[in-house]
Short mmCIF file of C-alpha atoms in Angstrom, two decimals:
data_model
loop_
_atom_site.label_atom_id
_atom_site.label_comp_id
_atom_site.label_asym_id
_atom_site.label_seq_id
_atom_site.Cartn_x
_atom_site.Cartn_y
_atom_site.Cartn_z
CA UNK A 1 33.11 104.24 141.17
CA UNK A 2 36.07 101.95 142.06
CA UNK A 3 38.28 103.53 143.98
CA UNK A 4 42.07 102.20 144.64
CA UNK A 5 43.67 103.63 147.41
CA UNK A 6 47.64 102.80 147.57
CA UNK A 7 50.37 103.41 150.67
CA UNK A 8 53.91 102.18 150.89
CA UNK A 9 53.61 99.87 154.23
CA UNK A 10 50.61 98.84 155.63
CA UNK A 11 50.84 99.81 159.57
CA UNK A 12 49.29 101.16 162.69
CA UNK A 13 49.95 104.72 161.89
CA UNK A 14 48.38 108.27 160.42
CA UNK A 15 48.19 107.81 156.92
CA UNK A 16 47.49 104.02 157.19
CA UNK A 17 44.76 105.03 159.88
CA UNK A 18 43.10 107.77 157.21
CA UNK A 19 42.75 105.10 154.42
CA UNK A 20 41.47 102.37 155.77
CA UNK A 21 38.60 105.17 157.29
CA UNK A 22 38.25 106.37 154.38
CA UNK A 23 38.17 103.14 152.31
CA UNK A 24 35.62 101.91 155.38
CA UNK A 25 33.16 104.99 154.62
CA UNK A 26 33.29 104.96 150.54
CA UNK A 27 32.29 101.00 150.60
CA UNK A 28 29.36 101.84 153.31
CA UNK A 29 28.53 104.38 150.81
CA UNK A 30 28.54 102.32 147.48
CA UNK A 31 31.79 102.58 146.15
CA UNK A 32 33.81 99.23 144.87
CA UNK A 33 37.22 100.03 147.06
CA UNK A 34 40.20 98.36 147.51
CA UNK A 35 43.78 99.10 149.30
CA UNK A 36 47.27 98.23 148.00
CA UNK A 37 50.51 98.40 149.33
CA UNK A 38 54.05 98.46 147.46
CA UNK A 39 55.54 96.97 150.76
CA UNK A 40 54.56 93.72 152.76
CA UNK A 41 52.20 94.19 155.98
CA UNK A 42 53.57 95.04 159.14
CA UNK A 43 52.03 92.45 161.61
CA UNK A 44 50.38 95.27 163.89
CA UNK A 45 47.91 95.99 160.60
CA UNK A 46 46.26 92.39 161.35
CA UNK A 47 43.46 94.00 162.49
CA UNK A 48 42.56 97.15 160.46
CA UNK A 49 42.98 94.43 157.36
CA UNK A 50 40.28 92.17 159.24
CA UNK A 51 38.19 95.10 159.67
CA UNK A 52 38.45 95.43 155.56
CA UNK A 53 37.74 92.24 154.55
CA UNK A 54 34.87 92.14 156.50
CA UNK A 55 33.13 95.31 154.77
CA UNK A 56 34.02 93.92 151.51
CA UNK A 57 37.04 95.77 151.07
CA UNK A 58 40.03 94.11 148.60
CA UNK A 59 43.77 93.94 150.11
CA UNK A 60 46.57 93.59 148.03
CA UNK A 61 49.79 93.55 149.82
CA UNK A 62 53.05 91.88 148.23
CA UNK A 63 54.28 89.05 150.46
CA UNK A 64 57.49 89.93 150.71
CA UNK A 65 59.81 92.67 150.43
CA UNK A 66 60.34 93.77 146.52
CA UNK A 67 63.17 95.61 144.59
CA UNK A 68 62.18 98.72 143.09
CA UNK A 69 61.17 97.37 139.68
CA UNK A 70 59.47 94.77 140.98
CA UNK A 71 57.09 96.90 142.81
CA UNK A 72 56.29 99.09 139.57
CA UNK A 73 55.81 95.19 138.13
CA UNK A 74 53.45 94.10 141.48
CA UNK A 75 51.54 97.42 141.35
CA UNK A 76 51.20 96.94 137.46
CA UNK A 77 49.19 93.37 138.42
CA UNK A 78 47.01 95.69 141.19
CA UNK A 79 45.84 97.81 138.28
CA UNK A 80 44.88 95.46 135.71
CA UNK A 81 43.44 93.05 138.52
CA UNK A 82 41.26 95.72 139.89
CA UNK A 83 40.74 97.97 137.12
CA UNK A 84 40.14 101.48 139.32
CA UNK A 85 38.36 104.46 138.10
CA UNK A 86 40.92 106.34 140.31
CA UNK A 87 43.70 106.08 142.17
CA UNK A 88 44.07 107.88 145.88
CA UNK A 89 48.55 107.34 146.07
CA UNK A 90 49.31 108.30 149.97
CA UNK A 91 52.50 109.90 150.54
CA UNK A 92 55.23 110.68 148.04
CA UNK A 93 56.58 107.11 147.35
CA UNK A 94 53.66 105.03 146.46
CA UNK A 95 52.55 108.91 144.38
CA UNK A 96 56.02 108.30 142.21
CA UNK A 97 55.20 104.46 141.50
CA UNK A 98 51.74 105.41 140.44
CA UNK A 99 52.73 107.73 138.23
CA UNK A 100 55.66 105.86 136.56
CA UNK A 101 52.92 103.43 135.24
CA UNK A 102 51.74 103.59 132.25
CA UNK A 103 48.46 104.14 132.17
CA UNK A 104 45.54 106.28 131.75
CA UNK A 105 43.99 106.05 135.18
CA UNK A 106 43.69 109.59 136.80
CA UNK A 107 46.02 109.44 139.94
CA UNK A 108 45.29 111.60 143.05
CA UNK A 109 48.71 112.59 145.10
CA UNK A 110 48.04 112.59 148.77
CA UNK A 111 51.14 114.26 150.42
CA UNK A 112 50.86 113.18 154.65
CA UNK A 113 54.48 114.36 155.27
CA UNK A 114 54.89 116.43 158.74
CA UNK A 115 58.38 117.07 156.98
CA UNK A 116 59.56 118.50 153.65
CA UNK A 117 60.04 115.28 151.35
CA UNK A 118 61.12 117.31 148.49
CA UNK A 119 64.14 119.22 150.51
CA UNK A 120 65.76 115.41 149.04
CA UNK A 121 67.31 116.47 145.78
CA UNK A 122 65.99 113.23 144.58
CA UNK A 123 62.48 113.47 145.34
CA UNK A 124 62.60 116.79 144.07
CA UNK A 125 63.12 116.46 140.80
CA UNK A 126 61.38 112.91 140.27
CA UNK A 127 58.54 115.28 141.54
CA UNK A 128 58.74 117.85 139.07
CA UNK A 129 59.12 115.49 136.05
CA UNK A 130 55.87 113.36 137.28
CA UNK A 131 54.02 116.40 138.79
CA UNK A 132 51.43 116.73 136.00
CA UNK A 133 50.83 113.37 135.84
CA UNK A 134 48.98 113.41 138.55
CA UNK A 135 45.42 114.68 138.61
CA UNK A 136 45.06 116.63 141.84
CA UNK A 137 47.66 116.50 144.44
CA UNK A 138 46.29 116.85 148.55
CA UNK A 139 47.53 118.12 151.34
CA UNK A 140 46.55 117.43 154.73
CA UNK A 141 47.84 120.30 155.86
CA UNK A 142 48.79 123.62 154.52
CA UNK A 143 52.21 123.23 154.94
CA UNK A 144 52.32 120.82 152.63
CA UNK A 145 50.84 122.51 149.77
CA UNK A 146 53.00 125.34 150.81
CA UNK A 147 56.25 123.21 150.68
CA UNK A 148 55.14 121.84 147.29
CA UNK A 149 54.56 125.42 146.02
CA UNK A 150 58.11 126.72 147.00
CA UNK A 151 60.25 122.95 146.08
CA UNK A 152 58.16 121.82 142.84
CA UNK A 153 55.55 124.71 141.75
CA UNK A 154 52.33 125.27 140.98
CA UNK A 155 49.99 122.70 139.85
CA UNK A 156 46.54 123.32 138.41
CA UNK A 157 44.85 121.39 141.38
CA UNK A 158 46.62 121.66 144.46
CA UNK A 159 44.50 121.50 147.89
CA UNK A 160 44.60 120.88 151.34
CA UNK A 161 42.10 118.07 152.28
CA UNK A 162 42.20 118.20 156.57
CA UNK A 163 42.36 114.80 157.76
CA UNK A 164 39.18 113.38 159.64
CA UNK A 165 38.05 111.61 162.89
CA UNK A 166 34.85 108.65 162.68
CA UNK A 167 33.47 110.81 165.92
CA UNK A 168 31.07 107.89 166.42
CA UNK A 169 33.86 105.80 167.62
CA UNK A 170 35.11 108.63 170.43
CA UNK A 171 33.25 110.18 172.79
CA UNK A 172 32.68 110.84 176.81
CA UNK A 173 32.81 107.80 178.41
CA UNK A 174 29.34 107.22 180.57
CA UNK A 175 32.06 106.95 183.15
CA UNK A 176 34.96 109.04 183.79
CA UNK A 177 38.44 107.39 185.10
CA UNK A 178 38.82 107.31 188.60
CA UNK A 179 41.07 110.14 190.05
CA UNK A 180 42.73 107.89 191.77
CA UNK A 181 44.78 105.63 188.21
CA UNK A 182 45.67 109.15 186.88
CA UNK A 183 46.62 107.52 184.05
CA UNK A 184 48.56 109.55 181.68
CA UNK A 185 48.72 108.57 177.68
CA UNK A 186 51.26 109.17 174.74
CA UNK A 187 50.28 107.53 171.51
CA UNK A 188 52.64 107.50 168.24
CA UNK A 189 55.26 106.11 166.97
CA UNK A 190 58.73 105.76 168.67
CA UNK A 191 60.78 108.19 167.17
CA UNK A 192 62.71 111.89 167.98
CA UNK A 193 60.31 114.24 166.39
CA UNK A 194 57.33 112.88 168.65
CA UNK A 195 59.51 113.11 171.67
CA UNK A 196 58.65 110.38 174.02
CA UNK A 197 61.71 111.15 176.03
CA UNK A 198 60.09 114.94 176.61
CA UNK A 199 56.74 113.31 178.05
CA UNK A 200 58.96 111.01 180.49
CA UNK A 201 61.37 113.74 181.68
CA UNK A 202 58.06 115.65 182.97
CA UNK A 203 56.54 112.34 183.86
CA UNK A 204 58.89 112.36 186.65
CA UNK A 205 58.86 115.89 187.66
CA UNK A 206 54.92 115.23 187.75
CA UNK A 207 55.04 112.18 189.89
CA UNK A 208 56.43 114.69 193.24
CA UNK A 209 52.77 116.48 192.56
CA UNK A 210 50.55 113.73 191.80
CA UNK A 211 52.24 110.21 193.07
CA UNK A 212 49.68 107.66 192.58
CA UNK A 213 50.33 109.03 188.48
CA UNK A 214 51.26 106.45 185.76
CA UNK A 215 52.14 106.69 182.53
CA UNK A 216 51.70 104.49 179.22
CA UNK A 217 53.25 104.91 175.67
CA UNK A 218 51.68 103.08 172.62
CA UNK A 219 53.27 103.36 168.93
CA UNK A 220 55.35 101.70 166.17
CA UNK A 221 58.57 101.08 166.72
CA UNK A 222 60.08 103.51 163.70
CA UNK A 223 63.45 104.17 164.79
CA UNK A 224 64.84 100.92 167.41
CA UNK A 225 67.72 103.32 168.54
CA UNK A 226 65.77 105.85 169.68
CA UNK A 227 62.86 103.01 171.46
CA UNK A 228 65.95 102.01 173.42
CA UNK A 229 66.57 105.31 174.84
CA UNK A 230 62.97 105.59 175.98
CA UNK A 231 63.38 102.48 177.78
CA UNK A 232 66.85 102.97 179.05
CA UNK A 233 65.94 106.46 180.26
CA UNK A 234 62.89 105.32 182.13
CA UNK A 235 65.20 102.54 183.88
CA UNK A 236 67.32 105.27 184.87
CA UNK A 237 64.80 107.53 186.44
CA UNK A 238 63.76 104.95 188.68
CA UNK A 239 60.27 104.80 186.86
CA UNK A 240 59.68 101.13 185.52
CA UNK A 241 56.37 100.57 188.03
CA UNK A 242 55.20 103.54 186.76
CA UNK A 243 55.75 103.44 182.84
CA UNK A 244 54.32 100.74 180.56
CA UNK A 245 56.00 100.70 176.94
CA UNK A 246 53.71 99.08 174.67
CA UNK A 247 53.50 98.67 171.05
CA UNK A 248 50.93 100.04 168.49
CA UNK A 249 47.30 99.50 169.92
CA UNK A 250 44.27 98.56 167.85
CA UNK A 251 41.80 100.29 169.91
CA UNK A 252 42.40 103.23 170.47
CA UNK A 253 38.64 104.34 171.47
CA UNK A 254 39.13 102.52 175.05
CA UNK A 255 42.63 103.74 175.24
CA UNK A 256 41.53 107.15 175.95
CA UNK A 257 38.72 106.43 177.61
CA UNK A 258 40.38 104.55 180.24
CA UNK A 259 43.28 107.42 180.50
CA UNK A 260 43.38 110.72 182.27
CA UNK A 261 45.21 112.84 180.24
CA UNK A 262 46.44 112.88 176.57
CA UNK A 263 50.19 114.12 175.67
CA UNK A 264 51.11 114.79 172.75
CA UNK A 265 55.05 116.60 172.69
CA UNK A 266 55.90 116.49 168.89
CA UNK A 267 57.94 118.68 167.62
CA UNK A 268 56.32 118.83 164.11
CA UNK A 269 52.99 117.27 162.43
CA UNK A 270 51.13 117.61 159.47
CA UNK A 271 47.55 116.84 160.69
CA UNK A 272 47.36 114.53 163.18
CA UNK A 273 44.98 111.68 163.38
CA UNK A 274 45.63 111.03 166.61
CA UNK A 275 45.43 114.34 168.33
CA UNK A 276 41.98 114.69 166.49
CA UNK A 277 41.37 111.21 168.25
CA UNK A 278 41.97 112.76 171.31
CA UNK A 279 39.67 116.08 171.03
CA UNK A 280 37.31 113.64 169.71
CA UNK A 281 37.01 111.75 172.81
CA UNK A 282 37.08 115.02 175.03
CA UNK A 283 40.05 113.51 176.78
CA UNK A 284 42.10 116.52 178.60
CA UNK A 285 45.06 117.12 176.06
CA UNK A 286 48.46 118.63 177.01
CA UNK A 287 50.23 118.81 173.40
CA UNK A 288 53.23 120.80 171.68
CA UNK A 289 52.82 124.96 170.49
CA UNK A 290 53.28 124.05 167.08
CA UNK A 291 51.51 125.51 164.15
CA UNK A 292 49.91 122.13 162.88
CA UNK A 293 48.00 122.11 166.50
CA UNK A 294 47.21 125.79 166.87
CA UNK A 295 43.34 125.53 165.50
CA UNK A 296 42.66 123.79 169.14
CA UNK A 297 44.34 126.61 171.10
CA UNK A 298 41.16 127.99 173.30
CA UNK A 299 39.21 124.26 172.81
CA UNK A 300 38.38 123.52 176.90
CA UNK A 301 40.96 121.36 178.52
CA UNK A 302 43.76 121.85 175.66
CA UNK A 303 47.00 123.60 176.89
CA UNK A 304 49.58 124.00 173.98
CA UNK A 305 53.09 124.51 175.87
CA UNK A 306 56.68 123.86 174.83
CA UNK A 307 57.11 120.52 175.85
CA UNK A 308 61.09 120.93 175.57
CA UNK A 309 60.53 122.89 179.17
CA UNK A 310 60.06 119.71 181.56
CA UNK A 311 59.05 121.99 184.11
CA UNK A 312 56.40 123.55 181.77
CA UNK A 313 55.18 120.37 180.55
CA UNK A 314 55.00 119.07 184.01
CA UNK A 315 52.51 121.93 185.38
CA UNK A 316 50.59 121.38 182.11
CA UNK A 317 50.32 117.92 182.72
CA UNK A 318 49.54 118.63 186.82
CA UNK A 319 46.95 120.55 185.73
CA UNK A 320 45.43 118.53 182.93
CA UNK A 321 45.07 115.57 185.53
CA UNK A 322 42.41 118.06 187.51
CA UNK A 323 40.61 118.95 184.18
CA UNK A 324 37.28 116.76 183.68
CA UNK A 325 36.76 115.96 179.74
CA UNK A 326 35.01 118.24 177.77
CA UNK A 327 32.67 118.33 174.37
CA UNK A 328 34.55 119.80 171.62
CA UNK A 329 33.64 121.04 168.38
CA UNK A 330 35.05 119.22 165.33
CA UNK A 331 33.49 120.70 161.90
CA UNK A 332 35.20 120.41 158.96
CA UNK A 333 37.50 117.76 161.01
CA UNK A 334 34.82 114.49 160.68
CA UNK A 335 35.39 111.56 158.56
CA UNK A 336 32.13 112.58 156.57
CA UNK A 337 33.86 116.04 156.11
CA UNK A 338 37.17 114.52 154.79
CA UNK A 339 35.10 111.83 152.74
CA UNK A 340 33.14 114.29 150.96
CA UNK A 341 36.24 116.32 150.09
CA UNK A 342 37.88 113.36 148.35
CA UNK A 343 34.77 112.39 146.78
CA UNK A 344 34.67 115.91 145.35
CA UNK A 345 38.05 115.51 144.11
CA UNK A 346 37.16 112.39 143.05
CA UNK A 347 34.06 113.77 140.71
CA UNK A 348 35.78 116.43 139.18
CA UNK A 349 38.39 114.17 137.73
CA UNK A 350 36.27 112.06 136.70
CA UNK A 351 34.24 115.02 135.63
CA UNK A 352 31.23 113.18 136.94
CA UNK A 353 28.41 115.74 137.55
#
């Protein structure tokens, strides 16, 4: 089977994260895969494209940015370069492009939003004109597939597909960090709804408890405005010796195991790669009450709180730093799980037996 799998911007993030997984596990398994991109490269996806192109995986990524026709005209070459069998289209933009082509290739919708895309008039209704022109449309989530239900309507396949975790490259470490770098870890990208400025308001208040505490944030830089008020608010608190503010990391296996404590305040997900990073690696996580991490509530060293209380978040975070890391179960929430589910999809398209 060849197997195309198509996002908007190549970069260090969920969705980008999921794909090249998945694309990783279909070659290893036999499949002829390859990733395109209606959007140039961001430079932190150096390295997940290395990792690619070493298992035989095809990139095609415009070199520069494109107007909207001529990414219908780029993706056009893609097709009739690569010839798929299917077509995997994450999130709602590349889905739309996908669909506008014409051509009889099956196209699989993968919807990754932790918002509702189709609350956009726009999106809306280019949605319900192209909705049955895709085969099977995915969720990652059931909110998803229930925001689809209630803005566009039914569609003869619609399913949620939870997003995976390659356990084998998380785990306890043989060694556990030392009590004494109490090193606490944020990782995704810089914008309001995952709420760095939450983690750094009870960052302080955690610092009179535990002083020898430090904290580091990882991510893209989404939204530059609110990346400056990280920074400028951690100048203001006095914390600059205390708080590194890094960009998107490659490795995030010996990220958390050389931290403490995982935070994770957003204030809305879909289903997070990342926090299922995190429980992979047994890592004591301190993460937001919201629906899209509720399946972990009672998992051993997890504490759900509302991370808009600084105070709250601060005793979570206080306590998370005595925790030691703990084995956690994961089924139905493995890459091999997730893999199996799209190549399910994948067969009854194709109505392979």
């Amino acid at each position: 089977m060849r197997i195309l799998h198509l996002v908007l911007s190549p970069r260090m993030s969920g969705a980008e994260i999921l794909v090249r997984d998945l694309a990783l596990y279909q070659q290893h398994g036999g499949e002829a895969v390859a990733v395109a991109a209606l959007m140039p490269a961001h430079d932190d996806f150096a390295p997940l494209r290395a990792q690619l192109a070493a298992a035989g995986v095809a990139c095609s990524f415009p070199k520069r940015a494109l107007r909207p026709l001529a990414r219908l005209w780029y993706l056009h070459g893609v097709m009739r370069r690569w010839r798929p069998d299917i077509v995997f289209a994450h999130a709602t933009i590349p889905a739309f492009y996908a669909r506008a082509l014409p051509t009889r290739v099956p196209v699989v919708y993968v919807m990754h939003s932790a918002v509702n895309d189709f609350q956009r008039d726009l999106f809306r209704w280019t949605e319900r004109l192209l909705s049955r022109r895709a085969r099977a449309v995915v969720g990652v989530a059931q909110s998803n597939v229930r925001d689809y239900l209630a803005e566009v309507g039914p569609h003869p396949r619609l399913t949620v597909i939870p997003n995976g975790v390659d356990t084998s490259r998380f785990g306890l470490p043989a060694t556990a960090p030392s009590h004494a770098t109490s090193l606490l870890l944020q990782i995704g990208r810089y914008d309001a709804v995952k709420n760095q400025l939450h983690t750094v308001r009870a960052f302080q208040a955690t610092l009179q408890q535990v002083p020898q505490a430090r904290l580091a944030l990882y991510g893209v830089i989404e939204d530059s405005v609110y990346y400056c008020k990280v920074r400028a608010l951690v100048a203001e608190l006095g914390l600059i010796d205390k708080v590194s503010i890094n960009g998107p990391c490659d490795d995030v296996p010996a990220l958390l195991a050389q931290a403490s404590v995982f935070a994770m305040p957003s204030a809305s997900e879909a289903h997070s790669i990342a926090f299922l990073e995190a429980l992979a690696s047994g890592i004591p996580v301190v993460a937001s009450a919201i629906p899209a991490f509720a399946f972990a509530e009672g998992h051993d060293a997890v504490q759900l709180v509302d991370c808009a209380d600084s105070a709250a978040y601060a005793r979570a975070l206080v306590r998370a730093l005595a925790q030691p890391r703990a084995r956690r179960p994961l089924e139905g929430l493995t890459l091999h799980d997730t893999a199996r589910r799209y190549q399910a999809i994948a067969h009854e398209v194709l109505g392979v037996a």
